[in-house]
Short mmCIF file of C-alpha atoms in Angstrom, two decimals:
data_model
loop_
_atom_site.label_atom_id
_atom_site.label_comp_id
_atom_site.label_asym_id
_atom_site.label_seq_id
_atom_site.Cartn_x
_atom_site.Cartn_y
_atom_site.Cartn_z
CA MET A 1 0.20 0.09 0.04
CA SER A 2 1.85 3.36 -1.52
CA ASN A 3 1.61 6.09 0.88
CA SER A 4 3.73 8.26 -1.51
CA LEU A 5 3.01 11.36 -2.77
CA SER A 6 4.34 13.72 -5.92
CA LYS A 7 7.49 15.74 -4.60
CA THR A 8 6.86 17.88 -8.09
CA THR A 9 3.56 17.82 -9.55
CA ALA A 10 3.35 18.06 -13.16
CA TYR A 11 2.09 20.68 -15.64
CA VAL A 12 -1.17 21.95 -13.50
CA GLN A 13 -3.72 22.93 -15.92
CA VAL A 14 -5.59 26.33 -14.76
CA ILE A 15 -9.25 26.19 -14.79
CA GLN A 16 -10.75 29.89 -15.51
CA ASN A 17 -14.70 29.22 -15.55
CA ASP A 18 -17.45 26.76 -14.42
CA GLN A 19 -17.67 24.99 -18.01
CA GLN A 20 -13.70 24.17 -17.71
CA ALA A 21 -14.31 22.93 -14.24
CA ILE A 22 -17.34 20.87 -15.52
CA ASN A 23 -15.44 19.50 -18.31
CA ALA A 24 -12.29 18.15 -15.69
CA ALA A 25 -14.59 16.61 -13.82
CA TYR A 26 -15.53 14.59 -16.46
CA GLN A 27 -12.09 13.86 -17.50
CA VAL A 28 -11.03 12.65 -13.75
CA ALA A 29 -14.43 10.64 -13.55
CA ASP A 30 -13.69 8.68 -16.66
CA PHE A 31 -10.39 7.95 -15.54
CA ALA A 32 -11.79 7.04 -11.87
CA LEU A 33 -14.07 4.82 -13.97
CA GLU A 34 -10.97 2.67 -14.87
CA GLY A 35 -10.38 -0.21 -12.34
CA ARG A 36 -12.81 1.21 -10.02
CA ASN A 37 -13.76 -2.50 -8.80
CA THR A 38 -10.60 -3.82 -9.13
CA ARG A 39 -9.16 -1.09 -6.45
CA ASP A 40 -12.32 -1.77 -4.22
CA GLN A 41 -11.75 -5.50 -4.39
CA GLN A 42 -8.09 -4.98 -3.75
CA ARG A 43 -8.23 -2.17 -1.17
CA LEU A 44 -6.05 -0.03 -3.29
CA LEU A 45 -6.17 3.63 -2.59
CA PRO A 46 -6.95 6.25 -5.69
CA HIS A 47 -3.46 7.33 -5.42
CA GLU A 48 -3.41 8.37 -9.53
CA GLN A 49 -7.29 9.34 -9.76
CA ILE A 50 -6.54 12.05 -6.84
CA GLU A 51 -3.40 13.34 -8.41
CA SER A 52 -5.51 13.31 -12.05
CA PHE A 53 -7.91 15.63 -9.61
CA SER A 54 -5.20 18.04 -9.30
CA GLN A 55 -3.38 18.01 -12.52
CA LYS A 56 -6.75 19.12 -14.05
CA GLY A 57 -6.75 22.01 -11.64
CA LEU A 58 -9.87 21.25 -9.74
CA GLY A 59 -8.30 21.73 -6.02
CA GLY A 60 -8.64 25.66 -6.76
CA ILE A 61 -11.74 26.04 -8.14
CA ARG A 62 -13.02 27.71 -5.41
CA ILE A 63 -10.08 29.73 -4.88
CA ALA A 64 -11.05 33.69 -5.73
CA LYS A 65 -10.16 34.90 -9.21
CA LYS A 66 -7.62 37.52 -7.41
CA TYR A 67 -5.51 34.51 -6.24
CA GLY A 68 -5.80 33.12 -9.72
CA GLY A 69 -8.70 30.80 -9.03
CA ALA A 70 -12.05 30.50 -10.80
CA PHE A 71 -14.19 30.73 -8.01
CA VAL A 72 -16.89 28.80 -9.53
CA SER A 73 -20.57 28.64 -8.12
CA ASN A 74 -21.78 26.92 -5.83
CA LYS A 75 -24.20 24.96 -8.16
CA THR A 76 -20.79 23.84 -10.54
CA LEU A 77 -19.02 22.91 -6.95
CA ALA A 78 -21.91 20.66 -6.11
CA GLN A 79 -21.87 19.37 -9.98
CA VAL A 80 -18.21 18.78 -9.95
CA PHE A 81 -18.51 16.09 -7.28
CA ARG A 82 -21.79 14.49 -8.30
CA ILE A 83 -19.83 14.00 -11.49
CA LEU A 84 -16.69 12.57 -9.73
CA SER A 85 -18.58 10.14 -7.18
CA LYS A 86 -20.06 8.91 -10.38
CA GLY A 87 -16.92 7.37 -11.46
CA ASP A 88 -15.61 6.56 -8.20
CA ALA A 89 -17.36 7.56 -4.78
CA ASN A 90 -13.84 7.55 -2.97
CA VAL A 91 -12.75 10.05 -5.54
CA GLY A 92 -15.61 12.04 -4.92
CA GLN A 93 -15.04 12.12 -1.00
CA ILE A 94 -11.03 12.73 -0.45
CA PRO A 95 -11.24 15.86 -2.06
CA GLN A 96 -14.40 17.88 -0.64
CA ASN A 97 -12.89 18.62 2.78
CA GLN A 98 -10.11 21.10 0.69
CA ILE A 99 -12.72 23.16 -0.84
CA SER A 100 -13.88 23.76 3.09
CA LEU A 101 -10.66 24.47 4.14
CA LEU A 102 -9.94 26.54 1.76
CA ASN A 103 -12.71 28.61 2.20
CA LEU A 104 -12.13 28.68 5.70
CA ILE A 105 -8.35 30.07 5.36
CA GLU A 106 -10.48 33.00 3.01
CA ILE A 107 -12.34 34.00 6.13
CA MET A 108 -9.50 33.67 8.82
CA GLY A 109 -6.14 33.63 6.72
CA THR A 110 -3.89 36.85 6.56
CA GLU A 111 -3.22 38.11 2.88
CA GLN A 112 0.66 36.75 2.98
CA GLN A 113 -1.03 33.28 4.20
CA LYS A 114 -3.59 33.36 1.99
CA GLN A 115 -1.48 34.12 -1.15
CA PHE A 116 1.13 31.39 -0.03
CA ILE A 117 -1.67 28.85 0.51
CA PHE A 118 -3.86 29.45 -2.37
CA SER A 119 -0.77 29.30 -4.91
CA GLU A 120 0.45 25.70 -3.36
CA ILE A 121 -2.99 24.74 -3.85
CA LEU A 122 -3.13 26.00 -7.83
CA ALA A 123 0.26 24.35 -8.45
CA GLY A 124 -1.18 20.78 -7.62
CA LYS A 125 -0.64 20.61 -3.60
CA ARG A 126 -3.01 19.07 -1.70
CA LEU A 127 -4.68 20.09 1.72
CA ALA A 128 -6.79 17.88 4.56
CA ASN A 129 -8.25 18.04 7.79
CA GLY A 130 -6.68 16.95 10.74
CA GLY A 131 -9.94 16.02 11.69
CA PRO A 132 -12.55 16.18 14.77
CA GLU A 133 -11.26 14.86 18.22
CA ARG A 134 -12.51 11.48 20.46
CA ASN A 135 -13.84 12.01 24.04
CA THR A 136 -15.36 15.16 23.11
CA HIS A 137 -18.56 16.74 24.10
CA ASP A 138 -18.86 18.21 20.15
CA SER A 139 -16.96 18.93 17.23
CA LYS A 140 -16.44 22.39 18.63
CA THR A 141 -14.50 21.12 21.80
CA LEU A 142 -10.86 21.21 21.52
CA LYS A 143 -7.55 19.39 23.40
CA THR A 144 -5.20 20.18 20.68
CA THR A 145 -3.15 22.52 21.73
CA LEU A 146 -0.56 25.34 20.34
CA THR A 147 2.31 26.47 22.48
CA ILE A 148 5.11 28.84 21.36
CA GLU A 149 8.28 28.66 22.90
CA ASN A 150 11.00 31.00 22.13
CA GLY A 151 9.46 32.09 18.47
CA LYS A 152 9.05 28.27 17.75
CA TYR A 153 5.41 26.57 17.67
CA PHE A 154 4.51 23.10 18.79
CA LEU A 155 1.61 21.19 18.63
CA ASN A 156 0.45 18.80 20.54
CA GLY A 157 -3.03 16.28 20.32
CA GLU A 158 -4.78 13.60 18.44
CA LYS A 159 -7.30 14.06 15.42
CA PHE A 160 -9.74 11.13 14.73
CA TYR A 161 -11.33 10.77 11.48
CA SER A 162 -9.04 12.33 9.08
CA THR A 163 -10.18 11.76 5.52
CA GLY A 164 -7.96 12.16 2.87
CA THR A 165 -4.86 12.83 5.24
CA SER A 166 -2.74 10.00 2.95
CA PHE A 167 -3.24 11.98 -0.04
CA ALA A 168 -2.81 15.79 1.17
CA HIS A 169 0.75 17.35 0.98
CA TRP A 170 -0.67 19.39 3.76
CA LEU A 171 -2.89 19.05 6.83
CA ALA A 172 -4.83 21.77 8.29
CA ILE A 173 -4.85 21.51 12.19
CA LYS A 174 -7.34 23.16 14.43
CA ALA A 175 -5.60 23.76 18.36
CA VAL A 176 -6.22 25.88 20.98
CA HIS A 177 -3.48 29.07 21.47
CA PRO A 178 -1.85 29.85 24.25
CA GLU A 179 -4.37 32.99 24.58
CA GLY A 180 -7.43 30.73 24.82
CA HIS A 181 -8.58 31.09 20.86
CA VAL A 182 -9.05 28.90 18.54
CA VAL A 183 -6.59 28.67 15.37
CA LEU A 184 -6.12 26.67 12.27
CA VAL A 185 -2.30 25.48 11.76
CA ILE A 186 -1.30 24.09 8.53
CA VAL A 187 1.60 22.00 8.83
CA ASN A 188 3.73 19.60 6.19
CA ARG A 189 2.32 16.09 6.14
CA ASP A 190 5.69 14.84 6.24
CA LEU A 191 6.67 16.52 9.20
CA LYS A 192 8.43 13.90 11.57
CA ALA A 193 6.46 14.34 14.54
CA LEU A 194 3.13 13.94 12.99
CA LYS A 195 2.02 10.22 12.72
CA LEU A 196 -0.34 8.80 10.83
CA LEU A 197 -2.76 6.01 12.47
CA MET A 198 -4.81 4.09 10.09
CA THR A 199 -8.24 3.33 11.73
CA GLY A 200 -10.27 2.01 8.26
CA MET A 201 -13.16 3.45 8.95
CA GLY A 202 -15.17 5.35 6.12
CA LEU A 203 -15.60 4.53 2.34
CA VAL A 204 -13.52 1.23 1.62
CA ASN A 205 -10.82 3.24 -0.30
CA VAL A 206 -11.03 6.73 1.43
CA LEU A 207 -8.48 5.50 4.36
CA GLN A 208 -9.10 7.20 7.57
CA ARG A 209 -6.23 7.97 9.91
CA ALA A 210 -5.44 9.12 13.24
CA VAL A 211 -3.27 11.97 13.43
CA GLN A 212 -1.21 12.18 16.21
CA LEU A 213 1.02 15.53 17.21
CA ASN A 214 3.73 15.38 19.40
#
């Protein structure tokens, strides 16, 4: 079972409007349909299909035009994921939280942060959610903490049901800041202090993971 990520992304298509997004979705869905049954039967992860999603430019379709994205309508966004899901339900699910996270970054991020993260996504990189936590009263309750010592940032905690982490280059982790408010921390998935543990929940080939931060 491969968990490897491409270090350098091949040519990434720049989607400029809604119709181009729909066309790209059909292309990815057709590719995802090939070998779908074999992947399900052999529990093979759709790494190539998710890479195709990125290369076709679909990862950035809700990024604002001022940052180079297409900012397609909600109707088109829903249609894109319906098309992808018809090709392979796993491919239709895995990238969904990236769209939500990018919207959150649009709201919370500084201009410098948005320019960096959005440019990474438009270059083919992928972002996944660190996920909720176990043994909490609700999804808004956090035990994961961010501490700052001598200008260095440290995360400590564990996330559960972290869909798409095996396919992502960056993880978005919600944590409690030393001042008490909640922040969203973007970390490199290859960080040595970050451990991905397979939980086996969810769709067959989505691969849910728990994330440990030390």
